[in-house]
Amino acid sequence: MSKHVTTSRGRRLRRRLHGALALTLAGALLGGPALADDLHDIRDRIRKVEQQQDRAKDDRSAATQQAGQLGDELEHTSAELVAADERLRETTAKVADARVALGEAEADLADAEAEARRIEAELAVARANEAQIEESLAANEDAQAESRSTIGAIARDSYKQGGLGSLATTLELLSGESDAVEQMAMARTVLRVQDQQILALSVQQAQAVAEQDRLAGVRRDIDYLLARAEANVVAKEQARQAAEEAKSALEALEAQQAQDKAALEKEKAKVEKALAAEQRRADDLTAQLRSLASKKHGLKAQEQVEVDRIAREKAAAEAAAEARLRAEARRRAEEAAARQQAAEEAARQRAAEREAQRQREAAAEAQRRSDQAAADEANRRAAAADAEARRAQDAAADAKAREDAQERARRQEAVQERAQAQQVSSSGYLSQPMPGGITSEFGMRLHPILGIYVLHSGIDFGAACGTPVAAAADGVVWATPYDDSRGNHVIVDHGVQRGVNLTTAYLHLSSFAVSPGQSVARGQVIGYEGTTGSSTGCHLHFETRENGTPVNPRNWL
């Protein structure tokens, strides 16, 4: 029974020791709320920075995409502006030709009006001739009437006198009478006068016929001249009006095209302004990402320092708690041994005298064993406490050594980053994406399609369509889009290199060999050369961008 009681008491003692050890460790761990709060605060700040980084990356991606779209729109607007300028030049040339044609038409009209004035003068002369002929005809009619009157009077007188050839007159003439001779002479004179009047009348009638013919001719000339003058002026006026209308129409077209060109120039300026603003936004986001990365790096360092400090303090607290528990265990063991000894002594006294010697011997043996076990347990716990203390000291020393090593590594990394940022970028981080010679360098050049000077944001490799194109370094495929300017192209993100976010782009591909989100290795085929998008022939346009800004790829090859 004594042995059973002793065993139960030992179990209860061990349970109390284990419970006390757990409570002590919990108190040690929970006794430093400031330490846990500091670590939680640092990790909350890290999560917030990472969330800000994610938002900034999304915003930078959207800004980069928007900048690409604005670049395409600017290129399209520039092409439209070139076409509008060409149309305006053609229309301006046509307007100049129309002005020349109008001048010629106006000169023809002036000539026609001068011709009309000349015809009018000829008409005046013809009408004067007509009036003169009409006057001449009237005078001729009067002369004919007078001649007819004279001839009629002679005929009437001759009739009254029996005619100039009467018998009486002949006899008187033969008889030699002077009256008859005079009468015959007078008769001859009258006949001559009559003949002259008849001849004059014939001449007058012939003249009248001639004048009538001449009058008819003059009147025909007048009608011809009137018709000619009217037709000439009408035709020239119609030509002048047609030239004026053509000139007005072309001037209206020229004004409209000038207005369209001004609108396109305004739109181009607007797109350029928007593109510059979007580029500034992308640059600001890139700078923000760099700042957030630096901030996150600092917080990570603080987190590691705090974790190491908490580990050291936890190890020290655990060692101290373990030492206190071991001391408490030794004290409790000693008290238990004393109580057990007293109980056994009382039991021995109450036992029968015949058992007194045996009980004393048993008690002495039990006491010896108990003392030996307690001593052994105390020695074991003391050795364990010493070993744990040594381990805590070693852990603290190791943590301090790791902290010092990390600090030295961070300093060395900072020195290397500064050295890499200051040195000329020619260390050859990127491999050449394909074989073949470089046909166009990075920099300002005359655009082969637009005909204006723009930045050629990469270098061109010349080779046959279908030539494999390889990744220039390890990375992740960010996108495989298509647009009218770049055609099929692949964008690979190589992460932070030399203190900047490095991406490469492979433009004008005929087809893809990778997909977005895929990891690629240096030299892995990602697509095949082509001439898609705004391209004049089979070639690879290769770009390198630092934080989204295009730089000369030769600095990285």
XYZ file of N, CA and C in Angstrom, residues 348-476:
387
model
N 5.547 3.324 10.510
C 6.410 2.381 11.228
C 6.104 2.382 12.725
N 5.818 3.573 13.259
C 5.519 3.658 14.688
C 4.198 2.970 15.011
N 3.196 3.076 14.068
C 1.911 2.465 14.328
C 1.947 0.947 14.064
N 2.948 0.542 13.363
C 2.993 -0.894 13.034
C 3.371 -1.723 14.293
N 3.160 -2.907 14.187
C 3.462 -3.813 15.306
C 4.963 -3.823 15.584
N 5.195 -4.105 16.851
C 6.589 -4.068 17.266
C 7.401 -5.069 16.490
N 6.700 -6.154 16.141
C 7.447 -7.190 15.445
C 7.803 -6.775 14.030
N 7.055 -5.763 13.533
C 7.358 -5.288 12.191
C 8.236 -4.041 12.198
N 8.541 -3.588 13.460
C 9.242 -2.315 13.562
C 10.624 -2.377 12.892
N 11.301 -3.509 13.214
C 12.636 -3.593 12.633
C 12.575 -3.694 11.114
N 11.575 -4.539 10.656
C 11.461 -4.706 9.194
C 11.050 -3.408 8.517
N 10.107 -2.682 9.191
C 9.655 -1.423 8.600
C 10.779 -0.407 8.552
N 11.555 -0.397 9.631
C 12.655 0.558 9.635
C 13.652 0.250 8.533
N 13.907 -1.098 8.384
C 14.836 -1.465 7.319
C 14.242 -1.142 5.937
N 12.940 -1.460 5.816
C 12.276 -1.163 4.514
C 12.232 0.338 4.250
N 11.927 1.073 5.386
C 11.872 2.539 5.213
C 13.240 3.099 4.849
N 14.246 2.532 5.517
C 15.587 3.015 5.215
C 15.958 2.727 3.764
N 15.567 1.485 3.331
C 15.858 1.138 1.934
C 15.073 2.018 0.962
N 13.787 2.216 1.321
C 12.949 3.076 0.458
C 13.470 4.498 0.422
N 13.867 4.964 1.656
C 14.410 6.326 1.704
C 15.673 6.422 0.857
N 16.477 5.395 0.977
C 17.721 5.430 0.197
C 17.425 5.468 -1.300
N 16.493 4.567 -1.669
C 16.166 4.512 -3.098
C 15.514 5.808 -3.572
N 14.603 6.289 -2.678
C 13.932 7.546 -3.066
C 14.925 8.685 -3.175
N 15.783 8.756 -2.186
C 16.786 9.823 -2.228
C 17.680 9.670 -3.446
N 18.028 8.408 -3.724
C 18.884 8.181 -4.883
C 18.177 8.567 -6.174
N 16.846 8.177 -6.249
C 16.076 8.528 -7.465
C 15.909 10.038 -7.601
N 15.598 10.667 -6.417
C 15.433 12.136 -6.461
C 16.735 12.806 -6.838
N 17.806 12.282 -6.266
C 19.104 12.873 -6.591
C 19.433 12.668 -8.066
N 19.144 11.390 -8.512
C 19.406 11.139 -9.942
C 18.551 12.045 -10.841
N 17.245 12.171 -10.475
C 16.364 13.020 -11.281
C 16.800 14.487 -11.241
N 17.189 14.921 -10.024
C 17.645 16.309 -9.886
C 18.909 16.542 -10.716
N 19.846 15.530 -10.619
C 21.069 15.672 -11.409
C 20.768 15.673 -12.906
N 19.790 14.776 -13.314
C 19.447 14.720 -14.751
C 18.835 16.045 -15.221
N 17.890 16.564 -14.394
C 17.248 17.816 -14.769
C 18.228 18.984 -14.772
N 19.147 18.979 -13.828
C 20.149 20.042 -13.789
C 21.039 19.975 -15.033
N 21.426 18.716 -15.396
C 22.246 18.569 -16.605
C 21.474 19.016 -17.852
N 20.167 18.613 -17.870
C 19.348 19.036 -19.027
C 19.202 20.558 -19.067
N 19.010 21.152 -17.859
C 18.874 22.618 -17.814
C 20.159 23.286 -18.296
N 21.287 22.746 -17.855
C 22.564 23.320 -18.309
C 22.715 23.171 -19.817
N 22.350 21.977 -20.322
C 22.462 21.766 -21.783
C 21.521 22.708 -22.551
N 20.296 22.872 -22.034
C 19.329 23.773 -22.689
C 19.821 25.213 -22.667
N 20.414 25.593 -21.513
C 20.965 26.948 -21.417
C 22.085 27.130 -22.432
N 22.936 26.079 -22.556
C 24.016 26.179 -23.534
C 23.429 26.268 -24.958
N 22.352 25.441 -25.231
C 21.722 25.497 -26.557
C 21.121 26.882 -26.822
N 20.470 27.465 -25.773
C 19.894 28.819 -25.933
C 20.982 29.828 -26.250
N 22.131 29.690 -25.498
C 23.233 30.617 -25.782
C 23.759 30.414 -27.197
N 23.872 29.109 -27.588
C 24.350 28.838 -28.960
C 23.368 29.368 -30.000
N 22.013 29.187 -29.726
C 21.006 29.699 -30.674
C 21.080 31.213 -30.784
N 21.259 31.868 -29.627
C 21.375 33.331 -29.664
C 22.612 33.748 -30.439
N 23.716 33.013 -30.196
C 24.942 33.344 -30.938
C 24.754 33.094 -32.436
N 24.084 31.943 -32.778
C 23.833 31.659 -34.210
C 22.938 32.726 -34.832
N 21.871 33.131 -34.087
C 20.981 34.174 -34.614
C 21.738 35.472 -34.833
N 22.611 35.793 -33.855
C 23.412 37.022 -34.020
C 24.349 36.894 -35.214
N 24.915 35.705 -35.399
C 25.815 35.496 -36.544
C 25.043 35.585 -37.860
N 23.812 34.962 -37.886
C 23.004 35.058 -39.119
C 22.625 36.499 -39.409
N 22.249 37.224 -38.335
C 21.887 38.645 -38.525
C 23.063 39.431 -39.080
N 24.256 39.184 -38.491
C 25.448 39.894 -38.996
C 25.725 39.498 -40.437
N 25.583 38.194 -40.761
C 25.832 37.743 -42.137
C 24.833 38.358 -43.095
N 23.570 38.396 -42.653
C 22.547 39.008 -43.524
C 22.823 40.488 -43.737
N 23.231 41.169 -42.663
C 23.555 42.594 -42.802
C 24.714 42.787 -43.771
N 25.759 41.907 -43.633
C 26.891 42.006 -44.563
C 26.439 41.710 -46.000
N 25.536 40.698 -46.159
C 25.046 40.358 -47.509
C 24.247 41.518 -48.100
N 23.394 42.144 -47.226
C 22.611 43.281 -47.735
C 23.523 44.423 -48.161
N 24.541 44.687 -47.357
C 25.482 45.754 -47.730
C 26.214 45.413 -49.023
N 26.653 44.135 -49.126
C 27.348 43.725 -50.354
C 26.426 43.819 -51.563
N 25.137 43.401 -51.374
C 24.158 43.477 -52.483
C 23.937 44.930 -52.900
N 23.836 45.840 -51.888
C 23.639 47.256 -52.218
C 24.817 47.799 -53.000
N 26.049 47.386 -52.550
C 27.256 47.840 -53.267
C 27.237 47.315 -54.697
N 26.877 46.018 -54.858
C 26.833 45.440 -56.210
C 25.782 46.136 -57.074
N 24.600 46.429 -56.477
C 23.555 47.111 -57.259
C 24.021 48.490 -57.694
N 24.668 49.226 -56.755
C 25.184 50.555 -57.147
C 26.245 50.428 -58.222
N 27.103 49.423 -58.107
C 28.153 49.246 -59.125
C 27.545 48.889 -60.465
N 26.516 48.005 -60.437
C 25.870 47.627 -61.706
C 25.134 48.791 -62.318
N 24.511 49.650 -61.467
C 23.790 50.807 -62.006
C 24.734 51.829 -62.605
N 25.980 51.947 -62.020
C 26.917 52.960 -62.501
C 27.716 52.497 -63.695
N 27.931 51.185 -63.852
C 28.772 50.732 -64.955
C 28.039 50.786 -66.282
N 28.743 50.837 -67.372
C 28.154 50.832 -68.717
C 27.501 49.477 -68.950
N 26.230 49.528 -69.403
C 25.459 48.286 -69.537
C 25.906 47.520 -70.769
N 26.934 46.734 -70.590
C 27.424 45.945 -71.727
C 27.878 44.566 -71.245
N 27.230 44.107 -70.159
C 27.673 42.851 -69.564
C 27.108 41.647 -70.277
N 26.221 41.866 -71.263
C 25.709 40.746 -72.038
C 24.715 39.896 -71.282
N 23.762 40.520 -70.571
C 22.761 39.737 -69.850
C 21.848 38.989 -70.816
N 21.477 39.634 -71.945
C 20.553 39.026 -72.895
C 21.312 38.366 -74.049
N 20.751 37.257 -74.526
C 21.298 36.610 -75.719
C 20.600 37.152 -76.955
N 21.267 37.038 -78.109
C 20.653 37.483 -79.360
C 19.450 36.582 -79.675
N 18.272 37.170 -79.954
C 17.054 36.350 -80.099
C 17.025 35.497 -81.354
N 17.846 35.796 -82.338
C 17.833 34.998 -83.574
C 19.114 35.275 -84.342
N 19.515 34.356 -85.230
C 20.692 34.636 -86.069
C 20.346 35.664 -87.134
N 21.355 36.245 -87.717
C 21.106 37.238 -88.773
C 21.655 38.600 -88.374
N 21.893 39.426 -89.385
C 22.458 40.739 -89.156
C 21.401 41.741 -88.718
N 21.865 42.814 -88.068
C 20.975 43.912 -87.647
C 20.812 44.857 -88.831
N 19.551 45.074 -89.227
C 19.264 45.902 -90.409
C 18.863 47.323 -90.053
N 18.479 47.585 -88.790
C 18.102 48.944 -88.389
C 18.384 49.096 -86.912
N 19.038 50.205 -86.533
C 19.456 50.422 -85.158
C 18.379 51.163 -84.372
N 18.597 51.247 -83.061
C 17.723 52.005 -82.153
C 17.971 53.509 -82.335
N 16.895 54.319 -82.305
C 17.044 55.778 -82.370
C 16.063 56.405 -83.338
N 16.189 57.736 -83.500
C 15.302 58.467 -84.394
C 15.614 58.096 -85.844
N 14.551 57.908 -86.631
C 14.736 57.593 -88.046
C 13.487 58.014 -88.823
N 13.620 58.042 -90.143
C 12.484 58.366 -91.013
C 11.595 57.128 -91.126
N 10.341 57.258 -90.683
C 9.422 56.117 -90.709
C 9.196 55.680 -92.154
N 9.392 54.374 -92.473
C 9.291 53.922 -93.878
C 7.885 54.008 -94.455
N 6.859 54.130 -93.596
C 5.478 54.185 -94.090
C 4.909 55.584 -93.927
N 5.082 56.176 -92.713
C 4.511 57.505 -92.471
C 5.324 58.614 -93.114
N 6.627 58.389 -93.310
C 7.447 59.422 -93.918
C 7.799 60.549 -92.965
N 7.743 60.314 -91.618
C 8.097 61.329 -90.635
C 9.149 60.739 -89.697
N 9.888 61.621 -89.004
C 10.923 61.178 -88.087
C 10.292 60.796 -86.746
N 10.469 59.542 -86.338
C 9.956 59.040 -85.069
C 11.040 58.180 -84.432
N 10.827 57.839 -83.134
C 11.781 56.993 -82.423
C 11.598 55.542 -82.857
N 12.679 54.938 -83.362
C 12.679 53.492 -83.630
C 13.095 52.838 -82.322
N 12.114 52.272 -81.583
C 12.300 51.889 -80.187
C 12.954 50.525 -80.016
N 13.612 50.006 -81.020
C 14.308 48.727 -80.897
C 15.323 48.572 -82.017
N 15.769 47.330 -82.237
C 16.655 47.040 -83.363
C 15.996 45.934 -84.193
N 16.279 45.942 -85.507
C 15.672 44.980 -86.427
C 16.702 43.936 -86.862
N 16.283 42.671 -86.843
C 17.096 41.574 -87.348
C 16.479 41.096 -88.665
N 17.294 40.943 -89.675
C 16.796 40.525 -90.979
C 17.035 39.039 -91.209
N 15.990 38.341 -91.609
C 16.086 36.913 -91.958
C 14.799 36.528 -92.679
N 14.753 35.297 -93.173
C 13.574 34.848 -93.919
C 12.398 34.632 -92.970
N 11.172 34.839 -93.489
C 9.973 34.569 -92.707
C 9.953 33.105 -92.276
N 9.552 32.861 -91.027
C 9.512 31.517 -90.491
C 10.740 31.152 -89.674
N 11.768 32.018 -89.655
C 12.958 31.747 -88.851
C 12.578 31.721 -87.378
N 13.003 30.705 -86.580
C 12.642 30.646 -85.157
C 13.208 31.855 -84.399
N 12.435 32.340 -83.437
C 12.815 33.445 -82.563
C 12.878 32.895 -81.143
N 14.006 33.134 -80.429
C 14.234 32.551 -79.110
C 14.160 33.621 -78.037
N 13.813 33.193 -76.798
C 13.810 34.098 -75.646
C 15.241 34.534 -75.361
N 15.430 35.831 -75.084
C 16.769 36.363 -74.870
C 17.299 36.024 -73.480
N 16.413 35.643 -72.539
C 16.829 35.263 -71.189
C 15.652 34.557 -70.525
N 15.899 33.981 -69.331
C 14.813 33.345 -68.575
C 13.774 34.383 -68.198
N 12.492 33.990 -68.160
C 11.445 34.925 -67.768
C 10.076 34.285 -67.863
N 9.059 35.127 -67.762
C 7.656 34.707 -67.836
C 6.984 35.474 -68.969
